[in-house]
Short mmCIF file of C-alpha atoms in Angstrom, two decimals:
data_model
loop_
_atom_site.label_atom_id
_atom_site.label_comp_id
_atom_site.label_asym_id
_atom_site.label_seq_id
_atom_site.Cartn_x
_atom_site.Cartn_y
_atom_site.Cartn_z
CA MET A 1 -7.01 19.76 -4.33
CA GLU A 2 -5.46 21.50 -1.33
CA SER A 3 -7.23 24.76 -2.10
CA ARG A 4 -10.52 22.87 -2.48
CA LEU A 5 -9.97 21.23 0.89
CA ALA A 6 -9.13 24.57 2.50
CA VAL A 7 -12.35 26.11 1.16
CA SER A 8 -14.35 23.12 2.37
CA LEU A 9 -12.86 23.27 5.86
CA SER A 10 -13.38 27.02 6.17
CA LEU A 11 -17.02 26.74 5.10
CA VAL A 12 -17.68 23.84 7.44
CA LEU A 13 -16.17 25.92 10.25
CA LEU A 14 -18.40 28.81 9.21
CA LEU A 15 -21.42 26.53 9.39
CA HIS A 16 -20.60 25.48 12.94
CA LEU A 17 -19.86 29.02 14.11
CA SER A 18 -22.92 30.61 12.53
CA ILE A 19 -26.06 30.92 14.57
CA PHE A 20 -29.27 30.24 12.67
CA VAL A 21 -31.85 32.65 14.00
CA SER A 22 -35.45 31.69 13.35
CA PRO A 23 -37.74 34.47 12.13
CA ALA A 24 -39.63 34.39 15.42
CA ALA A 25 -36.44 35.31 17.22
CA SER A 26 -34.92 37.49 14.51
CA GLU A 27 -34.18 41.16 14.76
CA PHE A 28 -37.20 41.91 12.59
CA GLY A 29 -39.46 39.43 14.34
CA GLN A 30 -38.78 41.21 17.63
CA PHE A 31 -39.94 44.61 16.35
CA CYS A 32 -43.48 43.97 17.58
CA ASP A 33 -42.21 43.22 21.08
CA ALA A 34 -40.04 46.33 20.97
CA GLY A 35 -42.91 48.37 19.55
CA VAL A 36 -41.00 49.75 16.59
CA GLY A 37 -40.47 49.09 12.90
CA TYR A 38 -38.56 50.83 10.13
CA GLY A 39 -38.71 54.62 10.42
CA GLY A 40 -39.69 54.57 14.08
CA SER A 41 -43.27 53.48 13.40
CA GLU A 42 -45.09 51.87 16.28
CA CYS A 43 -46.10 48.24 16.02
CA GLY A 44 -49.21 47.94 13.88
CA VAL A 45 -49.50 51.71 13.40
CA PRO A 46 -47.54 53.07 10.42
CA GLU A 47 -46.80 56.78 10.49
CA GLY A 48 -48.27 59.35 8.13
CA SER A 49 -51.45 61.07 7.06
CA SER A 50 -54.44 59.03 5.92
CA LYS A 51 -55.19 61.78 3.37
CA ILE A 52 -52.88 62.01 0.37
CA LEU A 53 -53.07 63.89 -2.91
CA ILE A 54 -50.81 62.83 -5.77
CA LYS A 55 -50.69 65.76 -8.20
CA GLY A 56 -49.90 66.01 -11.88
CA GLY A 57 -48.65 62.51 -12.61
CA THR A 58 -49.44 60.23 -15.52
CA VAL A 59 -51.88 57.72 -14.04
CA VAL A 60 -51.41 54.32 -15.65
CA ASN A 61 -53.81 51.40 -15.56
CA ALA A 62 -53.66 48.27 -17.69
CA HIS A 63 -56.45 49.69 -19.86
CA LEU A 64 -55.83 53.44 -19.75
CA GLN A 65 -53.18 56.14 -19.35
CA GLU A 66 -54.09 59.74 -18.41
CA VAL A 67 -52.68 62.82 -16.70
CA ALA A 68 -54.68 63.24 -13.49
CA ASP A 69 -54.53 63.75 -9.76
CA VAL A 70 -55.22 60.90 -7.35
CA TYR A 71 -56.82 61.56 -3.97
CA VAL A 72 -56.54 58.97 -1.21
CA GLU A 73 -58.37 58.84 2.08
CA ASP A 74 -58.65 56.14 4.76
CA GLY A 75 -56.84 53.56 2.67
CA LYS A 76 -58.99 53.92 -0.46
CA ILE A 77 -58.73 55.81 -3.73
CA VAL A 78 -61.48 58.42 -3.54
CA ALA A 79 -60.97 60.41 -6.75
CA VAL A 80 -58.99 60.23 -10.00
CA LYS A 81 -59.36 63.41 -12.06
CA PRO A 82 -57.52 66.61 -12.98
CA ASN A 83 -57.09 69.57 -10.64
CA ILE A 84 -58.38 68.14 -7.35
CA LYS A 85 -58.57 70.77 -4.60
CA VAL A 86 -57.83 69.75 -0.99
CA GLY A 87 -57.39 71.26 2.46
CA ASP A 88 -54.27 71.85 4.52
CA ASP A 89 -54.64 68.53 6.35
CA VAL A 90 -53.71 66.58 3.20
CA THR A 91 -50.20 65.41 2.32
CA VAL A 92 -49.45 66.50 -1.24
CA LEU A 93 -47.00 64.61 -3.48
CA ASP A 94 -45.89 66.18 -6.78
CA ALA A 95 -45.72 63.49 -9.49
CA THR A 96 -45.20 65.78 -12.47
CA GLY A 97 -43.23 63.95 -15.16
CA LYS A 98 -43.63 60.65 -13.33
CA TYR A 99 -45.88 57.60 -13.54
CA VAL A 100 -48.53 56.86 -10.92
CA MET A 101 -49.33 53.15 -11.03
CA PRO A 102 -50.87 50.34 -8.97
CA GLY A 103 -48.43 48.80 -6.54
CA GLY A 104 -46.93 45.54 -7.72
CA ILE A 105 -48.45 42.20 -6.76
CA ASP A 106 -45.97 39.33 -6.52
CA PRO A 107 -47.81 36.04 -7.15
CA HIS A 108 -44.98 33.77 -6.00
CA THR A 109 -43.03 34.04 -2.73
CA HIS A 110 -41.71 31.80 0.04
CA LEU A 111 -41.30 33.67 3.33
CA ALA A 112 -40.32 31.87 6.55
CA MET A 113 -40.54 28.54 4.72
CA ASP A 114 -39.02 25.39 6.20
CA PHE A 115 -37.15 23.73 3.35
CA MET A 116 -34.17 21.45 2.79
CA GLY A 117 -33.12 21.35 6.42
CA THR A 118 -33.28 25.08 7.05
CA GLN A 119 -35.67 28.04 6.77
CA THR A 120 -35.82 30.86 4.24
CA LEU A 121 -34.12 33.90 5.68
CA ASP A 122 -36.78 36.54 5.04
CA ASP A 123 -39.83 36.41 7.28
CA PHE A 124 -43.15 38.19 6.82
CA PHE A 125 -41.68 41.46 8.03
CA SER A 126 -38.25 41.63 6.40
CA GLY A 127 -39.48 40.15 3.12
CA GLN A 128 -42.44 42.50 2.94
CA ALA A 129 -40.33 45.52 3.92
CA ALA A 130 -38.01 44.67 1.04
CA ALA A 131 -41.02 44.35 -1.27
CA LEU A 132 -42.33 47.79 -0.32
CA ALA A 133 -38.93 49.37 -0.92
CA GLY A 134 -39.11 47.95 -4.43
CA GLY A 135 -42.68 48.99 -5.22
CA THR A 136 -44.55 45.75 -4.48
CA THR A 137 -47.54 46.28 -2.17
CA MET A 138 -49.02 42.76 -2.02
CA HIS A 139 -47.73 39.24 -2.42
CA ILE A 140 -49.20 35.74 -2.40
CA ASP A 141 -47.14 33.26 -0.40
CA PHE A 142 -47.19 29.48 -0.62
CA ALA A 143 -48.38 27.86 2.61
CA LEU A 144 -47.16 24.30 3.14
CA PRO A 145 -49.14 21.58 4.94
CA VAL A 146 -47.94 20.36 8.32
CA LYS A 147 -47.65 16.57 8.24
CA GLY A 148 -50.02 16.60 5.28
CA SER A 149 -52.69 18.68 7.05
CA LEU A 150 -53.81 21.80 5.22
CA ILE A 151 -55.56 23.18 8.30
CA ALA A 152 -52.47 22.77 10.47
CA GLY A 153 -50.43 24.31 7.67
CA ILE A 154 -52.55 27.42 7.29
CA GLU A 155 -52.66 27.91 11.05
CA ALA A 156 -48.86 27.81 11.15
CA TYR A 157 -48.63 30.38 8.36
CA GLU A 158 -51.20 32.65 9.99
CA LYS A 159 -48.88 32.83 13.00
CA LYS A 160 -45.85 33.48 10.78
CA ALA A 161 -47.73 36.31 9.06
CA SER A 162 -48.70 38.10 12.29
CA ILE A 163 -45.71 40.44 11.81
CA SER A 164 -46.73 41.46 8.29
CA CYS A 165 -46.38 45.08 7.20
CA MET A 166 -48.29 44.89 3.89
CA ASP A 167 -51.21 43.01 2.40
CA TYR A 168 -50.78 39.37 1.50
CA GLY A 169 -52.66 36.24 0.46
CA PHE A 170 -51.96 32.53 0.43
CA HIS A 171 -51.79 29.68 -2.04
CA MET A 172 -51.81 26.20 -0.49
CA ALA A 173 -49.54 23.34 -1.51
CA ILE A 174 -50.85 19.77 -1.85
CA THR A 175 -48.21 17.19 -0.99
CA LYS A 176 -50.36 14.06 -0.56
CA TRP A 177 -53.91 12.94 -1.35
CA ASP A 178 -56.64 11.34 0.73
CA ASP A 179 -60.20 12.09 1.84
CA ASP A 180 -58.97 14.39 4.61
CA VAL A 181 -57.01 16.53 2.17
CA SER A 182 -60.03 16.70 -0.15
CA ARG A 183 -62.24 17.91 2.72
CA GLU A 184 -59.64 20.38 3.92
CA MET A 185 -59.40 21.90 0.44
CA GLU A 186 -63.06 22.82 0.84
CA VAL A 187 -62.25 24.55 4.14
CA MET A 188 -59.41 26.46 2.51
CA VAL A 189 -61.69 27.80 -0.22
CA ASN A 190 -64.91 28.35 1.72
CA GLU A 191 -63.48 29.61 5.01
CA LYS A 192 -59.86 30.67 4.56
CA GLY A 193 -60.04 32.65 1.34
CA ILE A 194 -57.60 30.49 -0.62
CA ASN A 195 -58.45 29.97 -4.28
CA SER A 196 -55.34 28.21 -5.61
CA PHE A 197 -53.50 24.97 -4.89
CA LYS A 198 -49.98 24.05 -5.94
CA PHE A 199 -48.88 20.56 -6.95
CA PHE A 200 -45.21 19.62 -7.07
CA MET A 201 -44.14 17.38 -9.95
CA ALA A 202 -40.58 17.51 -8.58
CA TYR A 203 -38.73 16.96 -5.25
CA LYS A 204 -39.06 13.18 -5.23
CA GLY A 205 -39.42 11.74 -1.74
CA ALA A 206 -40.45 15.08 -0.28
CA LEU A 207 -43.13 17.21 -1.98
CA MET A 208 -43.64 15.36 -5.27
CA ILE A 209 -46.95 13.71 -6.15
CA ASN A 210 -47.67 11.28 -8.99
CA ASP A 211 -50.03 11.64 -11.95
CA GLU A 212 -52.89 9.78 -10.25
CA LEU A 213 -52.88 12.25 -7.36
CA LEU A 214 -52.43 15.14 -9.76
CA LEU A 215 -55.60 14.13 -11.59
CA GLN A 216 -57.56 13.83 -8.36
CA GLY A 217 -56.29 17.22 -7.25
CA PHE A 218 -57.18 18.85 -10.57
CA GLN A 219 -60.70 17.46 -10.38
CA LYS A 220 -61.15 18.79 -6.84
CA CYS A 221 -59.82 22.20 -7.85
CA LYS A 222 -62.31 22.36 -10.69
CA SER A 223 -65.25 21.52 -8.44
CA LEU A 224 -64.21 24.26 -5.98
CA GLY A 225 -63.47 26.93 -8.58
CA ALA A 226 -59.86 26.97 -7.40
CA LEU A 227 -56.88 27.39 -9.70
CA ALA A 228 -54.55 24.40 -10.04
CA MET A 229 -50.87 25.37 -10.08
CA VAL A 230 -47.88 23.17 -10.90
CA HIS A 231 -44.15 23.15 -10.33
CA ALA A 232 -43.38 21.43 -13.61
CA GLU A 233 -40.27 19.24 -13.67
CA ASN A 234 -40.13 15.48 -14.13
CA GLY A 235 -39.13 14.51 -10.60
CA ASP A 236 -38.25 10.91 -11.42
CA ALA A 237 -35.92 11.97 -14.23
CA VAL A 238 -34.39 14.73 -12.08
CA PHE A 239 -33.62 12.13 -9.41
CA GLU A 240 -31.85 10.00 -12.01
CA GLY A 241 -30.04 13.04 -13.34
CA GLN A 242 -28.77 13.91 -9.88
CA ASN A 243 -27.44 10.40 -9.37
CA ARG A 244 -25.77 10.54 -12.78
CA MET A 245 -23.93 13.75 -11.89
CA ILE A 246 -22.73 12.32 -8.58
CA GLU A 247 -21.45 9.20 -10.35
CA LEU A 248 -19.52 11.46 -12.74
CA GLY A 249 -17.95 13.26 -9.79
CA ILE A 250 -19.85 16.48 -10.46
CA THR A 251 -20.79 17.64 -6.95
CA GLY A 252 -20.69 21.45 -7.32
CA PRO A 253 -23.51 23.91 -8.14
CA GLU A 254 -23.13 23.28 -11.88
CA GLY A 255 -24.38 19.75 -11.20
CA HIS A 256 -27.72 21.22 -10.17
CA ALA A 257 -28.36 22.68 -13.63
CA LEU A 258 -26.93 19.66 -15.44
CA SER A 259 -29.14 17.22 -13.51
CA ARG A 260 -32.44 18.92 -14.42
CA PRO A 261 -32.19 20.12 -18.05
CA ALA A 262 -34.86 22.13 -19.81
CA VAL A 263 -36.28 19.04 -21.54
CA LEU A 264 -37.50 17.77 -18.17
CA GLU A 265 -39.27 21.05 -17.50
CA GLY A 266 -40.84 20.91 -20.94
CA GLU A 267 -41.99 17.30 -20.48
CA ALA A 268 -43.65 17.99 -17.14
CA THR A 269 -45.27 21.18 -18.43
CA ALA A 270 -46.73 19.28 -21.40
CA ARG A 271 -47.97 16.49 -19.15
CA ALA A 272 -49.64 18.88 -16.71
CA ILE A 273 -51.27 20.77 -19.58
CA ARG A 274 -52.69 17.57 -21.08
CA LEU A 275 -54.01 16.35 -17.75
CA ALA A 276 -55.64 19.73 -17.12
CA SER A 277 -57.20 19.51 -20.59
CA PHE A 278 -58.49 16.03 -19.80
CA VAL A 279 -60.18 17.36 -16.65
CA ASN A 280 -61.10 20.66 -18.38
CA THR A 281 -59.80 22.94 -15.65
CA PRO A 282 -57.59 26.05 -15.86
CA LEU A 283 -53.89 25.58 -15.15
CA TYR A 284 -51.21 27.94 -13.83
CA VAL A 285 -47.57 26.98 -14.48
CA VAL A 286 -45.28 28.63 -11.94
CA HIS A 287 -41.72 29.82 -12.63
CA VAL A 288 -41.51 29.10 -16.35
CA MET A 289 -37.74 29.04 -16.87
CA SER A 290 -37.17 27.56 -20.32
CA ILE A 291 -38.07 27.76 -23.98
CA ASP A 292 -39.21 24.13 -23.70
CA ALA A 293 -41.89 24.95 -21.11
CA MET A 294 -42.86 28.21 -22.76
CA GLU A 295 -43.48 26.53 -26.12
CA GLU A 296 -45.82 23.97 -24.51
CA ILE A 297 -47.80 26.82 -22.96
CA ALA A 298 -47.91 28.63 -26.31
CA LYS A 299 -49.30 25.56 -28.09
CA ALA A 300 -51.94 25.04 -25.42
CA ARG A 301 -53.09 28.65 -25.47
CA GLN A 302 -53.19 28.66 -29.26
CA SER A 303 -55.55 25.70 -29.11
CA GLY A 304 -57.82 27.60 -26.74
CA GLN A 305 -56.82 25.95 -23.47
CA ARG A 306 -56.78 28.15 -20.38
CA VAL A 307 -53.16 28.00 -19.27
CA ILE A 308 -51.34 30.76 -17.42
CA GLY A 309 -47.56 30.98 -17.66
CA GLU A 310 -45.58 32.79 -14.96
CA PRO A 311 -41.92 33.59 -15.63
CA VAL A 312 -39.89 34.90 -12.69
CA VAL A 313 -37.52 37.82 -12.80
CA SER A 314 -34.38 35.70 -12.35
CA GLY A 315 -35.29 33.69 -15.45
CA LEU A 316 -35.94 36.86 -17.44
CA VAL A 317 -32.66 38.67 -16.74
CA LEU A 318 -30.03 36.04 -15.79
CA ASP A 319 -28.32 33.08 -17.43
CA ASP A 320 -26.66 30.03 -15.90
CA SER A 321 -23.03 31.06 -16.45
CA LYS A 322 -22.45 31.92 -12.78
CA LEU A 323 -23.19 28.32 -11.76
CA TRP A 324 -19.77 27.47 -13.20
CA ASP A 325 -17.98 30.13 -11.12
CA PRO A 326 -14.91 28.64 -9.37
CA ASP A 327 -15.99 30.27 -6.09
CA PHE A 328 -18.55 27.99 -4.42
CA ILE A 329 -20.47 30.72 -2.60
CA THR A 330 -20.81 32.79 -5.78
CA ALA A 331 -22.06 29.79 -7.75
CA ALA A 332 -24.32 28.40 -5.03
CA LYS A 333 -26.33 31.60 -4.65
CA TYR A 334 -27.75 31.02 -8.15
CA VAL A 335 -29.12 27.54 -7.34
CA MET A 336 -32.92 27.41 -7.71
CA SER A 337 -35.44 25.04 -9.26
CA PRO A 338 -36.14 24.88 -12.11
CA PRO A 339 -32.61 26.15 -12.76
CA ILE A 340 -31.68 29.45 -14.34
CA ARG A 341 -31.09 28.44 -17.96
CA ALA A 342 -28.39 29.02 -20.55
CA ALA A 343 -28.25 32.33 -22.40
CA GLY A 344 -31.04 32.54 -24.96
CA HIS A 345 -33.81 31.24 -22.74
CA ASP A 346 -33.99 34.65 -21.04
CA LYS A 347 -34.55 36.52 -24.31
CA ALA A 348 -37.14 33.99 -25.44
CA LEU A 349 -39.07 34.39 -22.19
CA GLN A 350 -38.96 38.17 -22.57
CA ALA A 351 -40.40 37.84 -26.08
CA ALA A 352 -43.13 35.49 -24.84
CA LEU A 353 -44.04 37.95 -22.10
CA SER A 354 -44.20 40.84 -24.56
CA THR A 355 -46.52 38.95 -26.93
CA GLY A 356 -48.91 37.56 -24.29
CA ILE A 357 -47.79 33.93 -24.36
CA LEU A 358 -46.78 34.44 -20.73
CA GLN A 359 -49.06 36.59 -18.62
CA LEU A 360 -47.43 37.95 -15.46
CA VAL A 361 -44.10 38.09 -13.61
CA GLY A 362 -43.36 36.62 -10.18
CA THR A 363 -40.14 36.22 -8.22
CA ASP A 364 -40.14 32.86 -6.40
CA HIS A 365 -38.41 34.88 -3.66
CA CYS A 366 -36.84 32.19 -1.52
CA ALA A 367 -33.79 33.74 0.12
CA PHE A 368 -30.95 31.86 1.80
CA ASN A 369 -27.63 33.29 2.96
CA SER A 370 -24.17 32.04 2.05
CA THR A 371 -23.92 29.96 5.23
CA GLN A 372 -27.15 28.14 4.42
CA LYS A 373 -26.07 27.61 0.81
CA ALA A 374 -22.84 26.04 2.15
CA LEU A 375 -24.89 23.11 3.47
CA GLY A 376 -24.24 21.66 0.02
CA ILE A 377 -20.51 22.39 -0.18
CA ASP A 378 -19.75 18.78 -1.13
CA ASP A 379 -23.09 17.81 -2.70
CA PHE A 380 -25.19 20.14 -4.86
CA ARG A 381 -28.31 18.16 -3.88
CA LYS A 382 -28.05 19.67 -0.39
CA ILE A 383 -27.78 23.31 -1.50
CA PRO A 384 -31.04 25.01 -0.45
CA ASN A 385 -32.85 25.95 -3.66
CA GLY A 386 -33.84 29.60 -3.98
CA VAL A 387 -32.93 33.14 -4.97
CA ASN A 388 -34.11 36.64 -4.06
CA GLY A 389 -36.27 38.99 -6.15
CA ILE A 390 -39.12 40.49 -4.13
CA GLU A 391 -37.41 43.90 -3.90
CA GLU A 392 -35.84 43.91 -7.35
CA ARG A 393 -38.71 42.71 -9.57
CA MET A 394 -40.42 46.02 -10.37
CA HIS A 395 -37.18 47.80 -11.28
CA LEU A 396 -35.74 44.97 -13.36
CA VAL A 397 -38.96 44.38 -15.29
CA TRP A 398 -39.22 48.08 -16.07
CA ASP A 399 -35.62 48.31 -17.27
CA THR A 400 -35.70 45.01 -19.18
CA MET A 401 -39.12 45.29 -20.76
CA VAL A 402 -40.22 48.97 -20.86
CA GLU A 403 -36.94 50.84 -21.16
CA SER A 404 -35.94 48.51 -23.99
CA GLY A 405 -39.20 49.16 -25.85
CA LYS A 406 -40.48 45.58 -25.61
CA ILE A 407 -43.75 46.56 -23.87
CA SER A 408 -45.79 49.67 -23.11
CA VAL A 409 -46.21 51.28 -19.71
CA SER A 410 -49.78 49.93 -19.57
CA ASP A 411 -48.46 46.44 -20.31
CA TYR A 412 -46.01 46.89 -17.43
CA VAL A 413 -48.92 47.53 -15.07
CA ARG A 414 -50.69 44.48 -16.47
CA ILE A 415 -47.81 42.01 -16.01
CA THR A 416 -46.69 43.30 -12.58
CA SER A 417 -50.08 43.92 -10.94
CA THR A 418 -53.40 43.87 -12.79
CA GLU A 419 -53.27 40.40 -14.33
CA CYS A 420 -52.32 38.87 -10.99
CA ALA A 421 -55.30 40.61 -9.38
CA ARG A 422 -57.61 39.28 -12.12
CA ILE A 423 -56.29 35.72 -12.01
CA PHE A 424 -56.71 35.51 -8.24
CA ASN A 425 -60.06 37.31 -8.27
CA ILE A 426 -59.22 40.45 -6.29
CA TYR A 427 -59.55 42.98 -9.14
CA PRO A 428 -60.38 45.90 -9.03
CA ARG A 429 -59.80 46.06 -5.28
CA LYS A 430 -56.16 45.44 -6.18
CA GLY A 431 -54.24 46.08 -9.38
CA ALA A 432 -55.92 49.35 -10.39
CA ILE A 433 -55.91 53.11 -9.84
CA LEU A 434 -59.69 53.43 -9.76
CA VAL A 435 -62.20 55.02 -7.41
CA GLY A 436 -62.89 52.49 -4.67
CA SER A 437 -59.68 50.50 -5.17
CA ASP A 438 -57.26 49.99 -2.30
CA ALA A 439 -54.74 52.79 -2.12
CA ASP A 440 -51.73 50.66 -3.05
CA ILE A 441 -49.83 53.03 -5.33
CA ILE A 442 -46.32 53.65 -6.57
CA ILE A 443 -44.73 56.71 -8.14
CA LEU A 444 -42.07 55.71 -10.65
CA ASN A 445 -39.60 58.17 -12.13
CA PRO A 446 -38.60 56.93 -15.61
CA ASN A 447 -35.60 59.26 -15.66
CA SER A 448 -34.05 58.10 -12.38
CA SER A 449 -31.57 55.26 -12.21
CA PHE A 450 -31.17 52.35 -9.82
CA GLU A 451 -28.32 50.09 -8.79
CA ILE A 452 -28.82 46.79 -6.96
CA SER A 453 -26.46 45.84 -4.16
CA ALA A 454 -26.44 43.19 -1.46
CA LYS A 455 -25.01 45.88 0.83
CA SER A 456 -28.04 48.15 0.53
CA HIS A 457 -30.98 45.82 -0.14
CA HIS A 458 -33.57 45.17 2.58
CA SER A 459 -33.53 41.38 2.50
CA ARG A 460 -31.77 39.70 5.39
CA SER A 461 -29.59 37.69 3.00
CA ASP A 462 -25.92 38.57 2.57
CA THR A 463 -26.10 37.78 -1.16
CA ASN A 464 -28.10 39.03 -4.12
CA VAL A 465 -28.21 37.32 -7.52
CA PHE A 466 -28.76 40.72 -9.18
CA ASP A 467 -25.84 42.40 -7.38
CA GLY A 468 -24.32 45.17 -9.49
CA LYS A 469 -27.17 45.44 -11.99
CA ARG A 470 -28.04 49.00 -12.96
CA GLY A 471 -30.90 50.44 -14.95
CA LYS A 472 -33.40 53.22 -15.51
CA GLY A 473 -36.79 53.64 -13.88
CA LYS A 474 -36.92 54.00 -10.12
CA VAL A 475 -39.77 53.64 -7.65
CA GLU A 476 -39.51 56.83 -5.61
CA VAL A 477 -42.68 56.50 -3.53
CA THR A 478 -44.66 53.50 -2.33
CA ILE A 479 -48.09 53.92 -0.75
CA ALA A 480 -49.60 50.81 0.86
CA GLY A 481 -53.01 50.78 2.46
CA GLY A 482 -53.24 54.52 2.03
CA ARG A 483 -50.00 55.33 3.89
CA ILE A 484 -46.64 56.43 2.57
CA VAL A 485 -44.25 53.61 3.42
CA TRP A 486 -41.31 54.36 1.11
CA ILE A 487 -40.12 57.87 0.28
CA ASN A 488 -36.75 59.59 -0.06
CA GLY A 489 -35.04 56.23 0.21
CA GLU A 490 -36.51 55.52 3.64
CA LEU A 491 -38.94 52.84 4.84
CA LYS A 492 -41.70 53.67 7.31
CA VAL A 493 -43.36 50.37 8.17
CA ALA A 494 -44.41 48.53 11.29
CA PRO A 495 -44.93 44.84 12.05
CA GLY A 496 -48.57 43.87 12.38
CA SER A 497 -49.88 46.56 10.03
CA GLY A 498 -50.41 44.23 7.05
CA LYS A 499 -53.77 42.69 6.24
CA TYR A 500 -54.71 39.25 4.96
CA VAL A 501 -56.62 39.42 1.68
CA LYS A 502 -59.14 36.65 1.08
CA MET A 503 -59.40 35.58 -2.55
CA PRO A 504 -62.76 34.19 -3.68
CA PRO A 505 -63.08 31.19 -6.03
CA PHE A 506 -64.29 31.08 -9.63
CA SER A 507 -62.18 33.80 -11.23
CA TYR A 508 -62.65 34.81 -14.86
CA LEU A 509 -60.67 31.73 -15.91
CA PHE A 510 -63.66 29.55 -14.99
CA GLN A 511 -66.22 31.50 -17.01
CA GLY A 512 -67.80 29.27 -19.65
CA MET A 513 -66.29 26.06 -18.30
CA ASP A 514 -69.75 24.63 -17.68
CA LYS A 515 -70.69 25.23 -21.32
CA ALA A 516 -67.50 23.50 -22.46
CA ASP A 517 -68.34 20.51 -20.26
CA ALA A 518 -71.86 20.35 -21.70
CA GLU A 519 -70.47 20.52 -25.24
CA TYR A 520 -68.07 17.69 -24.40
CA LEU A 521 -70.93 15.47 -23.22
CA ARG A 522 -72.90 16.23 -26.38
CA SER A 523 -69.90 15.36 -28.53
CA LEU A 524 -69.53 11.86 -27.11
CA ARG A 525 -72.45 10.38 -29.05
CA ALA A 526 -72.60 7.77 -26.31
CA PRO A 527 -73.74 5.55 -24.80
CA VAL A 528 -74.92 3.89 -27.98
CA LYS A 529 -78.30 2.19 -27.66
CA ARG A 530 -77.93 -1.31 -29.02
CA GLU A 531 -80.62 -3.85 -29.62
CA ILE A 532 -80.19 -6.89 -27.46
CA ILE A 533 -80.39 -9.98 -29.62
CA SER A 534 -81.42 -13.13 -27.87
CA THR A 535 -79.11 -16.07 -28.42
CA VAL A 536 -81.65 -18.61 -27.15
#
């Protein structure tokens, strides 16, 4: 008891002594004012030649693998063929014995997000710099409304993203429903280039919406050709589970996992799938963390329903054992929602990913430091939910899925880049090594090794849930927008150099939906024409 009290007092003191620096005032956020970024690049102007030749590598797309050269000029891929000849003004990279692949696209991040009384530590510069060091060249972040307003929300996120150093897009969250929100969804799609909306079935009293609003939102998404996304947990049951744990005296990080078991994720996933079927609109389930949720997605897809399942890297490679660590800070860093599950769920999710039940891998990168996590020292409900992953995803997926023989190299490209580009309707501009595609490229050496460490990562957090993990397959070069931004273990990026990517509606997931609706109407055999019999 005394040791517990001593830890509590020391962490409370740490909370009071620590200075929370907002991203706008952070070291990274000030790079634009100072005119420099990583590697001495000037603000908005990354260093390096705009002409690059990648020679002799194995070029890998989701559909094809070939030995070829890749020539890049002015941010675009100009040629993909053997033995390309160039002049002396071209930077030449030797990729012999290595893989040349599309840069990763992370479909699920939370940068500079206000959440649970604090803000995620990585902003649109530090988070993106970390991504580039790990081989990800684009991400799609979740913009949150401001006081329910989507327009105010996107304007706030546009300001946050002004320090970006790589390409990015936005999803938009829906946290309430009225006529104004419905109209603003049209603005998001038609003017802002947003083609996906997220609905929270959890976080009761904050972000959660009920089934009536979920149905209305799904119907609006369908009419706009926008993809409906769900955070699938039964928020009412989670709330009861949290209260139950507190009554039992379970206040530590393990209470987080115990209060929201996999059955509640499975129930909400099933409910969202059935409501999407009722509306006949595609559905995207974010951060699939359990066998329970995965099996619901498998059943729906087997029946022909258009459901996308997104596992995240933490759910693929970790289990929940660390949540029971006697050291609070160690345990608290693993708190996220839905929770990291018990051993066995990870292997099942890997198998589902390898067989196509799940389609792509995100991160849910939502980084908090140990001081922020200590906000919940005496109550797990106050621990900010979130883990890192934006820098580690490409390496861990390669080691876990390719190095182990679970998937092919082409499948790796599909689940880390191409499928995301297709789902969000930006393929083949993104997610491909093809003539005319954006020059977002990585060179991966399958024979090199990596080791993850909180001391050397590029996130601003002082913790890393993958700390100490080692594996094979290392991204040695990252090219973003036609410029070399990561090479020889060094970043060369500048705030303000990233570009916003608009994503048009009506992706391939909507093809044929109108025919299905017409078939449904024909199948009703109604209204029945009945003869009116006079009773006079």
